């Protein structure tokens, strides 16, 4: 396409819209003088064509936003237009297909077979009552429209706030609540629908009252429905389903920026509300009061990851205060309302098990422009249940200087909680190494305990000392508690048995193992719910036998895959009895929860009742109640298959070996009805995510089950089974650093070796065409994808990289599991960065990124700059920026378009790929020792934007042409 043709097409696009005002169903666009057709026609051609293309993209983007309010978009591209349409659908589609890279594209739909799976109605979420006699079916909708993501949001202190709702942004919601009685025979009674609120309500934060007689939840509405979009708290009677507002006043709204509400007892709730005295948001001054200054004249060492959405100035600080400040209100079901405490930024509220006290956490100034709000000064107070101040537990200073080494923590009291087995006893942890994991000290952490209101002069009691980093406690009673500690660098984890009420019983180690050794995992102790609503260790007793038994629920990792189990474990002797395990031949079953847990004391083994899930390769998950002693199972759900068109897909867990001897595994999926001997090899998509290990033995262990149901999410690689692809899902990419070696120092070498082994395996099996294998991944998987195209171009025909980070010098204080800085491991940072090897990437790569990515490290700029580096070296590449999307993609428009882009890329550069990519003996090797080579729908109307921003180098006239032999 030459420059004059480009100008002609831009003018033609604009002239089609030059209709008289009375023919338009909406106000006509007013072109700025720089964009008038005449000015475009008269513009000299000796200027840069790139600026003209940019201007054209902006113009068409604005035009596509001008859809009439009452227009209904249709998926055939007509947009609901009648005989007043600007041009025929066929002509418009042809024009867009020809110019999508030049003038921008609208949102597209993937092929019907993919679209049908993504649009399938979602299954409900389940919630069991405290007494396990009722089940909520929380009904969900399908993907949200982009208009919901396009709502204005404030990015403050690492938090994104919807100012209209006064909540976090991008909240999903339920559309309805159904209540079912769980009958003695395991069947469900008829549904009682919660009702009484207006149609169209969006439901959030559904919680049971402690006695199970009421539900509390919030409702909100779309702003355009002339109802406030702020959240109101409602309550419903479980027996009748009748719902009503908790507050009689229409002026009390929930503030859900941090916490929301909590049941204090059976009949009252503590609610975070927007202060009634709050006025309008602060206005940003037209002229700043002064420059933005940050100083480190004290020479403090402050190393932080690349946090996003931080506060930037005093205005941001005031705005954060405005939205986050809460007035706590104690509200009873009888209508009584009482404000307690002063307005503040309360971040958590935790009633004591006996409902007499409240543990209240808040944050306060001085704030930081360097770290998010989780590190702001933090105050923890103790109040009575009616809001009277008892005492201050701690007031921690700003924590900008937490070291980046793994297992580093904040100094001072942390993990402050109530003992689950006591009415009102507190416990917490304090570090002894100044929070710095690099400091060698013993003990490293000390656990303290203390009554809510200690006697005069009564200090805290040391409960236990730890040499690793504290990881939590499972309480039982004064005779038994389990304490957990771990250390990332060595992958070590230990479980201690302690007697909290006795100083005469010495703590002892129950388990001491590597947490990456899944074969040795004994399982996790199951907890039972107490009448107070807390959870403690479920102690079990056997008839006519002494001993202290607990239940261990394990994944059951084996070389044949996971076989979940439930063990009866004697805490004193270590003896165990396997009382249940999954069927390993056809099904994959798991223990979900303990159902016989509402009573005090040890649970008789013959009264045991558990909730299990059951699934197979082709049968979706259903839930069962399993009761002892008969171990008879009652099915309580009968969910339909979410995608029956793939019900007979083929799934196999495959094992193979890397050239250095490390055992690898992957899950191979094949389309329904496929026979390799009859149909021959297929195009194949490899989708993975690397992981770090300290030993080859642990890296080679099998994780997952061959019998698990294939869950297909809206952006899953498994969607391409419907397009007759072979999918190699999750091939293990272990990056191993044994002993004192750092895994990432040999990242590229091990990455390539793992990929070579995976490709060789699918080719050996005859299911994948060696020249038609694509690779893809999300986030760190996108980083992997770019590195493989740079360092192993002989393996893949093309790549898809979503929301990745490609230049590690932009994340200088660590990334993923790397805790060395750029200055400590410069060569590793540089060698791992595919940005630094952009000149080596000759295979087609599709980059996709959310424009509002909030994930630490994966700034949208990463994809922008990587694309420019690729384009500067003539790589065949395409960049798609999704408006309003974050690290994961949420809206239907964006997800459908991502699938369209991905399918287009795979069809064009994988399915239709014919050039030889096998290793050639004459091909040179790059300095990493790996092979490199020089050979090689229709539109839907946009909501909140005309479409994703697309850049590519696939078309004639751009800076560089890809060097490809086709």
Tab-separated table of N, CA, C and O in Angstrom, residues 789-841:
chain	number	residue	atom	x	y	z
A	789	UNK	N	11.024	-18.362	21.337
A	789	UNK	CA	11.132	-17.937	19.937
A	789	UNK	C	12.499	-17.323	19.656
A	789	UNK	O	12.988	-17.384	18.527
A	790	UNK	N	13.121	-16.756	20.688
A	790	UNK	CA	14.453	-16.175	20.505
A	790	UNK	C	15.545	-17.238	20.505
A	790	UNK	O	16.488	-17.164	19.716
A	791	UNK	N	15.410	-18.230	21.373
A	791	UNK	CA	16.508	-19.174	21.581
A	791	UNK	C	16.232	-20.577	21.046
A	791	UNK	O	17.143	-21.404	21.030
A	792	UNK	N	15.020	-20.852	20.627
A	792	UNK	CA	14.701	-22.167	20.055
A	792	UNK	C	13.756	-22.012	18.871
A	792	UNK	O	12.662	-22.596	18.842
A	793	UNK	N	14.131	-21.236	17.867
A	793	UNK	CA	13.232	-20.990	16.732
A	793	UNK	C	12.968	-22.235	15.898
A	793	UNK	O	12.006	-22.257	15.123
A	794	UNK	N	13.807	-23.267	16.053
A	794	UNK	CA	13.615	-24.491	15.291
A	794	UNK	C	12.434	-25.304	15.793
A	794	UNK	O	11.993	-26.240	15.118
A	795	UNK	N	11.891	-24.953	16.960
A	795	UNK	CA	10.841	-25.780	17.553
A	795	UNK	C	9.435	-25.331	17.187
A	795	UNK	O	8.527	-26.164	17.093
A	796	UNK	N	9.232	-24.029	16.987
A	796	UNK	CA	7.870	-23.517	16.909
A	796	UNK	C	7.648	-22.678	15.657
A	796	UNK	O	8.546	-21.976	15.194
A	797	UNK	N	6.431	-22.761	15.149
A	797	UNK	CA	6.078	-21.984	13.959
A	797	UNK	C	5.684	-20.562	14.320
A	797	UNK	O	5.825	-19.650	13.497
A	798	UNK	N	5.147	-20.348	15.521
A	798	UNK	CA	4.738	-19.015	15.944
A	798	UNK	C	4.500	-19.029	17.449
A	798	UNK	O	4.545	-20.094	18.087
A	799	UNK	N	4.232	-17.854	18.024
A	799	UNK	CA	3.996	-17.757	19.457
A	799	UNK	C	2.899	-16.769	19.794
A	799	UNK	O	2.642	-15.831	19.040
A	800	UNK	N	2.253	-17.001	20.935
A	800	UNK	CA	1.243	-16.087	21.476
A	800	UNK	C	1.663	-15.751	22.898
A	800	UNK	O	1.788	-16.641	23.748
A	801	UNK	N	1.891	-14.469	23.167
A	801	UNK	CA	2.388	-14.024	24.474
A	801	UNK	C	1.411	-13.001	25.042
A	801	UNK	O	1.233	-11.922	24.476
A	802	UNK	N	0.799	-13.342	26.166
A	802	UNK	CA	-0.215	-12.480	26.773
A	802	UNK	C	0.291	-11.893	28.091
A	802	UNK	O	0.720	-12.628	28.983
A	803	UNK	N	0.233	-10.583	28.191
A	803	UNK	CA	0.485	-9.861	29.452
A	803	UNK	C	1.827	-10.225	30.073
A	803	UNK	O	1.919	-10.517	31.260
A	804	UNK	N	2.854	-10.192	29.272
A	804	UNK	CA	4.163	-10.583	29.759
A	804	UNK	C	5.069	-9.404	30.090
A	804	UNK	O	4.765	-8.241	29.811
A	805	UNK	N	6.198	-9.719	30.707
A	805	UNK	CA	7.287	-8.762	30.939
A	805	UNK	C	8.496	-9.303	30.194
A	805	UNK	O	8.871	-10.459	30.373
A	806	UNK	N	9.132	-8.468	29.390
A	806	UNK	CA	10.152	-8.962	28.478
A	806	UNK	C	11.526	-8.329	28.704
A	806	UNK	O	12.508	-8.807	28.164
A	807	UNK	N	11.574	-7.274	29.489
A	807	UNK	CA	12.840	-6.598	29.770
A	807	UNK	C	13.028	-6.570	31.285
A	807	UNK	O	12.406	-5.783	32.001
A	808	UNK	N	13.880	-7.431	31.792
A	808	UNK	CA	14.044	-7.563	33.234
A	808	UNK	C	14.815	-6.401	33.858
A	808	UNK	O	14.810	-6.255	35.076
A	809	UNK	N	15.447	-5.566	33.049
A	809	UNK	CA	16.070	-4.379	33.629
A	809	UNK	C	15.007	-3.381	34.089
A	809	UNK	O	15.313	-2.448	34.839
A	810	UNK	N	13.760	-3.569	33.665
A	810	UNK	CA	12.665	-2.712	34.134
A	810	UNK	C	12.054	-3.238	35.435
A	810	UNK	O	11.155	-2.607	35.991
A	811	UNK	N	12.527	-4.398	35.892
A	811	UNK	CA	12.112	-4.923	37.201
A	811	UNK	C	13.374	-5.198	38.010
A	811	UNK	O	13.688	-6.344	38.333
A	812	UNK	N	14.129	-4.142	38.346
A	812	UNK	CA	15.504	-4.336	38.839
A	812	UNK	C	15.616	-4.903	40.247
A	812	UNK	O	16.699	-5.369	40.616
A	813	UNK	N	14.526	-4.871	41.028
A	813	UNK	CA	14.617	-5.383	42.392
A	813	UNK	C	13.868	-6.706	42.540
A	813	UNK	O	13.165	-6.934	43.509
A	814	UNK	N	14.046	-7.570	41.570
A	814	UNK	CA	13.476	-8.904	41.649
A	814	UNK	C	12.233	-9.077	40.809
A	814	UNK	O	11.533	-8.118	40.475
A	815	UNK	N	11.979	-10.316	40.459
A	815	UNK	CA	10.801	-10.681	39.675
A	815	UNK	C	10.525	-12.164	39.910
A	815	UNK	O	11.434	-12.936	40.234
A	816	UNK	N	9.274	-12.532	39.768
A	816	UNK	CA	8.880	-13.926	39.939
A	816	UNK	C	9.537	-14.498	41.206
A	816	UNK	O	9.329	-13.983	42.289
A	817	UNK	N	10.371	-15.524	41.089
A	817	UNK	CA	11.051	-16.087	42.252
A	817	UNK	C	12.525	-15.690	42.323
A	817	UNK	O	13.314	-16.321	43.030
A	818	UNK	N	12.876	-14.655	41.608
A	818	UNK	CA	14.242	-14.127	41.647
A	818	UNK	C	14.306	-12.996	42.664
A	818	UNK	O	13.610	-11.982	42.526
A	819	UNK	N	15.124	-13.155	43.710
A	819	UNK	CA	15.209	-12.105	44.723
A	819	UNK	C	16.575	-11.424	44.760
A	819	UNK	O	16.859	-10.656	45.683
A	820	UNK	N	17.403	-11.675	43.753
A	820	UNK	CA	18.616	-10.881	43.594
A	820	UNK	C	18.268	-9.629	42.794
A	820	UNK	O	17.327	-9.630	41.988
A	821	UNK	N	19.029	-8.572	42.984
A	821	UNK	CA	18.772	-7.351	42.229
A	821	UNK	C	19.500	-7.394	40.884
A	821	UNK	O	20.380	-8.241	40.650
A	822	UNK	N	19.166	-6.458	40.032
A	822	UNK	CA	19.832	-6.335	38.741
A	822	UNK	C	21.330	-6.149	38.907
A	822	UNK	O	22.131	-6.685	38.132
A	823	UNK	N	21.736	-5.443	39.948
A	823	UNK	CA	23.150	-5.142	40.149
A	823	UNK	C	23.888	-6.323	40.760
A	823	UNK	O	25.102	-6.419	40.653
A	824	UNK	N	23.151	-7.224	41.379
A	824	UNK	CA	23.770	-8.431	41.932
A	824	UNK	C	23.860	-9.548	40.906
A	824	UNK	O	24.709	-10.431	41.022
A	825	UNK	N	22.982	-9.551	39.914
A	825	UNK	CA	22.949	-10.631	38.918
A	825	UNK	C	22.711	-10.031	37.537
A	825	UNK	O	21.772	-10.392	36.837
A	826	UNK	N	23.569	-9.110	37.140
A	826	UNK	CA	23.372	-8.372	35.889
A	826	UNK	C	23.288	-9.289	34.680
A	826	UNK	O	22.392	-9.165	33.835
A	827	UNK	N	24.218	-10.227	34.579
A	827	UNK	CA	24.241	-11.096	33.396
A	827	UNK	C	22.989	-11.960	33.320
A	827	UNK	O	22.467	-12.221	32.234
A	828	UNK	N	22.497	-12.397	34.473
A	828	UNK	CA	21.278	-13.215	34.489
A	828	UNK	C	20.084	-12.400	34.020
A	828	UNK	O	19.283	-12.860	33.198
A	829	UNK	N	19.929	-11.199	34.540
A	829	UNK	CA	18.840	-10.326	34.118
A	829	UNK	C	18.864	-10.101	32.610
A	829	UNK	O	17.825	-10.156	31.933
A	830	UNK	N	20.047	-9.817	32.084
A	830	UNK	CA	20.172	-9.504	30.657
A	830	UNK	C	19.923	-10.742	29.800
A	830	UNK	O	19.183	-10.704	28.810
A	831	UNK	N	20.522	-11.851	30.174
A	831	UNK	CA	20.384	-13.067	29.372
A	831	UNK	C	18.954	-13.597	29.378
A	831	UNK	O	18.480	-14.134	28.373
A	832	UNK	N	18.256	-13.418	30.500
A	832	UNK	CA	16.881	-13.905	30.579
A	832	UNK	C	15.901	-13.024	29.820
A	832	UNK	O	14.779	-13.452	29.539
A	833	UNK	N	16.279	-11.805	29.497
A	833	UNK	CA	15.346	-10.856	28.900
A	833	UNK	C	15.220	-11.065	27.402
A	833	UNK	O	16.181	-10.804	26.662
A	834	UNK	N	14.059	-11.497	26.911
A	834	UNK	CA	13.906	-11.638	25.454
A	834	UNK	C	14.017	-10.296	24.733
A	834	UNK	O	14.336	-10.257	23.548
A	835	UNK	N	13.789	-9.200	25.422
A	835	UNK	CA	13.979	-7.879	24.830
A	835	UNK	C	15.404	-7.736	24.310
A	835	UNK	O	15.636	-7.131	23.252
A	836	UNK	N	16.351	-8.291	25.055
A	836	UNK	CA	17.751	-8.195	24.648
A	836	UNK	C	18.076	-9.110	23.477
A	836	UNK	O	19.141	-8.997	22.877
A	837	UNK	N	17.165	-10.027	23.180
A	837	UNK	CA	17.362	-10.938	22.041
A	837	UNK	C	16.322	-10.707	20.964
A	837	UNK	O	16.023	-11.604	20.173
A	838	UNK	N	15.761	-9.498	20.917
A	838	UNK	CA	14.730	-9.203	19.924
A	838	UNK	C	15.242	-9.397	18.501
A	838	UNK	O	14.483	-9.771	17.605
A	839	UNK	N	16.533	-9.183	18.297
A	839	UNK	CA	17.106	-9.354	16.960
A	839	UNK	C	17.142	-10.811	16.511
A	839	UNK	O	17.343	-11.103	15.346
A	840	UNK	N	16.963	-11.740	17.454
A	840	UNK	CA	16.996	-13.167	17.113
A	840	UNK	C	15.610	-13.735	16.794
A	840	UNK	O	15.510	-14.864	16.327
A	841	UNK	N	14.577	-12.999	17.098
A	841	UNK	CA	13.217	-13.528	16.930
A	841	UNK	C	12.786	-13.339	15.488
A	841	UNK	O	12.558	-12.218	15.019
